[in-house]
Amino acid sequence: MSSIIKSPWVIHYDGSSCNGCDIEVLAALTPRFDVERFGIINTGNPKHADIFLITGSINEQNISIVKNIYEQMPNPKIVIAVGVCAATGGIFRECYNVQGGVGEVIPVDVYVPGCAVRPEAIIDGVVKGLGILQKKQEEWSKQA
Ligand code: SF4
């Protein structure tokens, strides 16, 4: 990753989880780990977001919400699945209403492993995602 065209904005959504990974996402955003030092801003509006950071598994109730957030985000965009639950369904995988990981519903660009995921790993995953976002932005600007 050589440079970033703009400060990326992140939207975070918690699927079906134990909230362990969400607490680590909060730690990554707040002053101790301070992901904002990379110019990354947390937003609640999908229309402003470049990065969809999702924790927890997909179930019958949140599947439409996840799709809806993803579809509202402008292109180019990336999806980062944080934790084992977001990757495969994790400990909730055998629950009656769980469909599996995020990749069952929307395309995932980066998987961040762990249970719970360490804030350093989340930041590492976001930085990897920025490289992918930049490539997508370059391809997108060629098409425009
Ligand atoms: S990966 Fe582990 S810590 Fe994260 S939501 Fe799932 S069970 Fe909780």
mmCIF file of C-alpha atoms and ligand atoms in Angstrom:
data_model
loop_
_atom_site.group_PDB
_atom_site.id
_atom_site.type_symbol
_atom_site.label_atom_id
_atom_site.label_comp_id
_atom_site.label_asym_id
_atom_site.label_seq_id
_atom_site.Cartn_x
_atom_site.Cartn_y
_atom_site.Cartn_z
ATOM 1 C CA MET A 1 0.000 0.000 0.000
ATOM 2 C CA SER A 2 1.692 3.204 -1.144
ATOM 3 C CA SER A 3 -0.907 5.853 -0.378
ATOM 4 C CA ILE A 4 -4.595 6.183 0.354
ATOM 5 C CA ILE A 5 -6.744 8.321 -1.923
ATOM 6 C CA LYS A 6 -9.083 9.450 0.880
ATOM 7 C CA SER A 7 -9.639 8.825 4.584
ATOM 8 C CA PRO A 8 -11.661 5.598 4.699
ATOM 9 C CA TRP A 9 -14.850 5.511 6.729
ATOM 10 C CA VAL A 10 -15.930 2.352 8.513
ATOM 11 C CA ILE A 11 -19.367 1.061 9.434
ATOM 12 C CA HIS A 12 -19.506 -1.666 12.066
ATOM 13 C CA TYR A 13 -22.351 -4.165 12.375
ATOM 14 C CA ASP A 14 -22.695 -6.940 14.928
ATOM 15 C CA GLY A 15 -24.448 -10.056 13.640
ATOM 16 C CA SER A 16 -25.154 -12.994 15.922
ATOM 17 C CA SER A 17 -22.272 -12.892 18.399
ATOM 18 C CA CYS A 18 -21.257 -13.075 22.054
ATOM 19 C CA ASN A 19 -20.123 -9.407 21.769
ATOM 20 C CA GLY A 20 -16.526 -10.373 22.571
ATOM 21 C CA CYS A 21 -15.296 -9.217 19.156
ATOM 22 C CA ASP A 22 -17.409 -6.030 19.406
ATOM 23 C CA ILE A 23 -15.613 -5.044 22.590
ATOM 24 C CA GLU A 24 -12.309 -5.521 20.753
ATOM 25 C CA VAL A 25 -13.576 -3.386 17.843
ATOM 26 C CA LEU A 26 -14.386 -0.659 20.385
ATOM 27 C CA ALA A 27 -10.885 -1.019 21.817
ATOM 28 C CA ALA A 28 -9.428 -0.598 18.317
ATOM 29 C CA LEU A 29 -11.454 2.586 17.797
ATOM 30 C CA THR A 30 -10.816 4.208 21.173
ATOM 31 C CA PRO A 31 -7.623 5.998 22.315
ATOM 32 C CA ARG A 32 -5.515 3.052 23.499
ATOM 33 C CA PHE A 33 -5.238 1.524 19.992
ATOM 34 C CA ASP A 34 -6.626 4.556 18.147
ATOM 35 C CA VAL A 35 -7.327 3.342 14.609
ATOM 36 C CA GLU A 36 -8.279 6.961 13.808
ATOM 37 C CA ARG A 37 -4.569 7.781 13.634
ATOM 38 C CA PHE A 38 -4.668 6.141 10.193
ATOM 39 C CA GLY A 39 -7.381 8.588 9.147
ATOM 40 C CA ILE A 40 -10.104 5.979 9.631
ATOM 41 C CA ILE A 41 -13.447 7.320 10.860
ATOM 42 C CA ASN A 42 -16.303 5.294 12.351
ATOM 43 C CA THR A 43 -19.691 6.172 10.843
ATOM 44 C CA GLY A 44 -23.239 4.963 11.454
ATOM 45 C CA ASN A 45 -24.348 5.760 7.905
ATOM 46 C CA PRO A 46 -23.687 3.092 5.224
ATOM 47 C CA LYS A 47 -23.947 5.753 2.506
ATOM 48 C CA HIS A 48 -20.766 7.338 3.898
ATOM 49 C CA ALA A 49 -18.852 4.111 4.480
ATOM 50 C CA ASP A 50 -16.043 2.525 2.438
ATOM 51 C CA ILE A 51 -15.406 -0.405 4.789
ATOM 52 C CA PHE A 52 -18.019 -2.770 6.236
ATOM 53 C CA LEU A 53 -16.590 -4.246 9.439
ATOM 54 C CA ILE A 54 -18.790 -7.108 10.580
ATOM 55 C CA THR A 55 -18.606 -9.288 13.676
ATOM 56 C CA GLY A 56 -20.734 -12.319 14.488
ATOM 57 C CA SER A 57 -22.528 -14.842 12.328
ATOM 58 C CA ILE A 58 -25.397 -14.530 9.877
ATOM 59 C CA ASN A 59 -28.824 -15.663 11.001
ATOM 60 C CA GLU A 60 -32.331 -15.571 9.558
ATOM 61 C CA GLN A 61 -33.089 -12.216 11.207
ATOM 62 C CA ASN A 62 -29.950 -10.276 10.315
ATOM 63 C CA ILE A 63 -29.402 -11.593 6.774
ATOM 64 C CA SER A 64 -31.579 -8.877 5.206
ATOM 65 C CA ILE A 65 -29.949 -6.175 7.381
ATOM 66 C CA VAL A 66 -26.439 -7.205 6.304
ATOM 67 C CA LYS A 67 -27.483 -7.202 2.634
ATOM 68 C CA ASN A 68 -29.211 -3.846 3.078
ATOM 69 C CA ILE A 69 -26.157 -2.179 4.667
ATOM 70 C CA TYR A 70 -23.894 -3.588 1.951
ATOM 71 C CA GLU A 71 -26.164 -2.452 -0.878
ATOM 72 C CA GLN A 72 -26.406 1.098 0.542
ATOM 73 C CA MET A 73 -22.626 1.521 0.606
ATOM 74 C CA PRO A 74 -21.239 3.325 -2.450
ATOM 75 C CA ASN A 75 -18.731 1.557 -4.730
ATOM 76 C CA PRO A 76 -15.893 0.847 -4.372
ATOM 77 C CA LYS A 77 -16.223 -0.805 -0.962
ATOM 78 C CA ILE A 78 -14.710 -3.641 1.018
ATOM 79 C CA VAL A 79 -15.971 -6.076 3.646
ATOM 80 C CA ILE A 80 -13.900 -7.245 6.608
ATOM 81 C CA ALA A 81 -15.183 -10.260 8.566
ATOM 82 C CA VAL A 82 -13.876 -10.041 12.139
ATOM 83 C CA GLY A 83 -13.610 -13.227 14.180
ATOM 84 C CA VAL A 84 -14.434 -16.897 13.766
ATOM 85 C CA CYS A 85 -18.181 -16.305 14.003
ATOM 86 C CA ALA A 86 -18.064 -13.860 11.070
ATOM 87 C CA ALA A 87 -15.900 -16.319 9.107
ATOM 88 C CA THR A 88 -17.877 -19.546 9.582
ATOM 89 C CA GLY A 89 -20.622 -19.052 12.163
ATOM 90 C CA GLY A 90 -18.165 -20.060 14.906
ATOM 91 C CA ILE A 91 -19.680 -21.249 18.142
ATOM 92 C CA PHE A 92 -23.153 -20.371 16.823
ATOM 93 C CA ARG A 93 -22.757 -22.462 13.686
ATOM 94 C CA GLU A 94 -25.058 -25.268 14.840
ATOM 95 C CA CYS A 95 -27.799 -22.942 16.142
ATOM 96 C CA TYR A 96 -31.185 -23.521 14.522
ATOM 97 C CA ASN A 97 -31.377 -20.130 12.791
ATOM 98 C CA VAL A 98 -27.703 -19.554 11.878
ATOM 99 C CA GLN A 99 -26.832 -19.536 8.177
ATOM 100 C CA GLY A 100 -23.038 -19.402 8.616
ATOM 101 C CA GLY A 101 -20.417 -16.726 8.050
ATOM 102 C CA VAL A 102 -20.684 -13.350 6.332
ATOM 103 C CA GLY A 103 -19.382 -14.823 3.066
ATOM 104 C CA GLU A 104 -22.671 -16.725 2.717
ATOM 105 C CA VAL A 105 -24.432 -13.409 2.065
ATOM 106 C CA ILE A 106 -22.006 -10.794 0.728
ATOM 107 C CA PRO A 107 -18.463 -10.922 -0.723
ATOM 108 C CA VAL A 108 -15.744 -10.718 1.947
ATOM 109 C CA ASP A 109 -12.363 -9.115 1.138
ATOM 110 C CA VAL A 110 -10.491 -9.758 4.410
ATOM 111 C CA TYR A 111 -10.967 -12.361 7.130
ATOM 112 C CA VAL A 112 -9.488 -11.481 10.540
ATOM 113 C CA PRO A 113 -9.046 -14.664 12.602
ATOM 114 C CA GLY A 114 -9.504 -15.000 16.352
ATOM 115 C CA CYS A 115 -11.962 -15.591 19.181
ATOM 116 C CA ALA A 116 -11.974 -12.966 20.426
ATOM 117 C CA VAL A 117 -9.975 -11.015 17.854
ATOM 118 C CA ARG A 118 -7.192 -8.845 19.296
ATOM 119 C CA PRO A 119 -7.394 -5.104 18.509
ATOM 120 C CA GLU A 120 -3.957 -5.325 16.845
ATOM 121 C CA ALA A 121 -5.333 -8.009 14.488
ATOM 122 C CA ILE A 122 -8.371 -5.832 13.677
ATOM 123 C CA ILE A 123 -6.095 -2.892 12.829
ATOM 124 C CA ASP A 124 -3.904 -5.215 10.734
ATOM 125 C CA GLY A 125 -6.997 -6.462 8.887
ATOM 126 C CA VAL A 126 -8.183 -2.889 8.253
ATOM 127 C CA VAL A 127 -4.753 -1.893 6.901
ATOM 128 C CA LYS A 128 -4.793 -4.964 4.584
ATOM 129 C CA GLY A 129 -8.287 -3.957 3.535
ATOM 130 C CA LEU A 130 -7.070 -0.438 2.695
ATOM 131 C CA GLY A 131 -4.685 -1.908 0.112
ATOM 132 C CA ILE A 132 -7.591 -3.792 -1.493
ATOM 133 C CA LEU A 133 -9.796 -0.689 -1.332
ATOM 134 C CA GLN A 134 -7.117 1.358 -3.052
ATOM 135 C CA LYS A 135 -6.861 -1.163 -5.917
ATOM 136 C CA LYS A 136 -10.638 -1.125 -6.281
ATOM 137 C CA GLN A 137 -10.630 2.701 -6.281
ATOM 138 C CA GLU A 138 -7.994 2.733 -9.046
ATOM 139 C CA GLU A 139 -9.991 0.233 -11.158
ATOM 140 C CA TRP A 140 -13.166 2.199 -10.496
ATOM 141 C CA SER A 141 -11.589 5.526 -11.571
ATOM 142 C CA LYS A 142 -10.356 3.906 -14.838
ATOM 143 C CA GLN A 143 -13.932 2.817 -15.643
ATOM 144 C CA ALA A 144 -15.400 6.273 -14.831
HETATM 145 S S1 SF4 B 1 -15.466 -15.047 17.440
HETATM 146 FE FE1 SF4 B 1 -15.498 -15.586 19.650
HETATM 147 S S2 SF4 B 1 -15.391 -13.608 20.735
HETATM 148 FE FE2 SF4 B 1 -15.946 -13.180 18.582
HETATM 149 S S3 SF4 B 1 -18.194 -13.062 18.620
HETATM 150 FE FE3 SF4 B 1 -17.619 -15.188 18.082
HETATM 151 S S4 SF4 B 1 -17.589 -16.293 20.059
HETATM 152 FE FE4 SF4 B 1 -17.560 -14.107 20.524
#
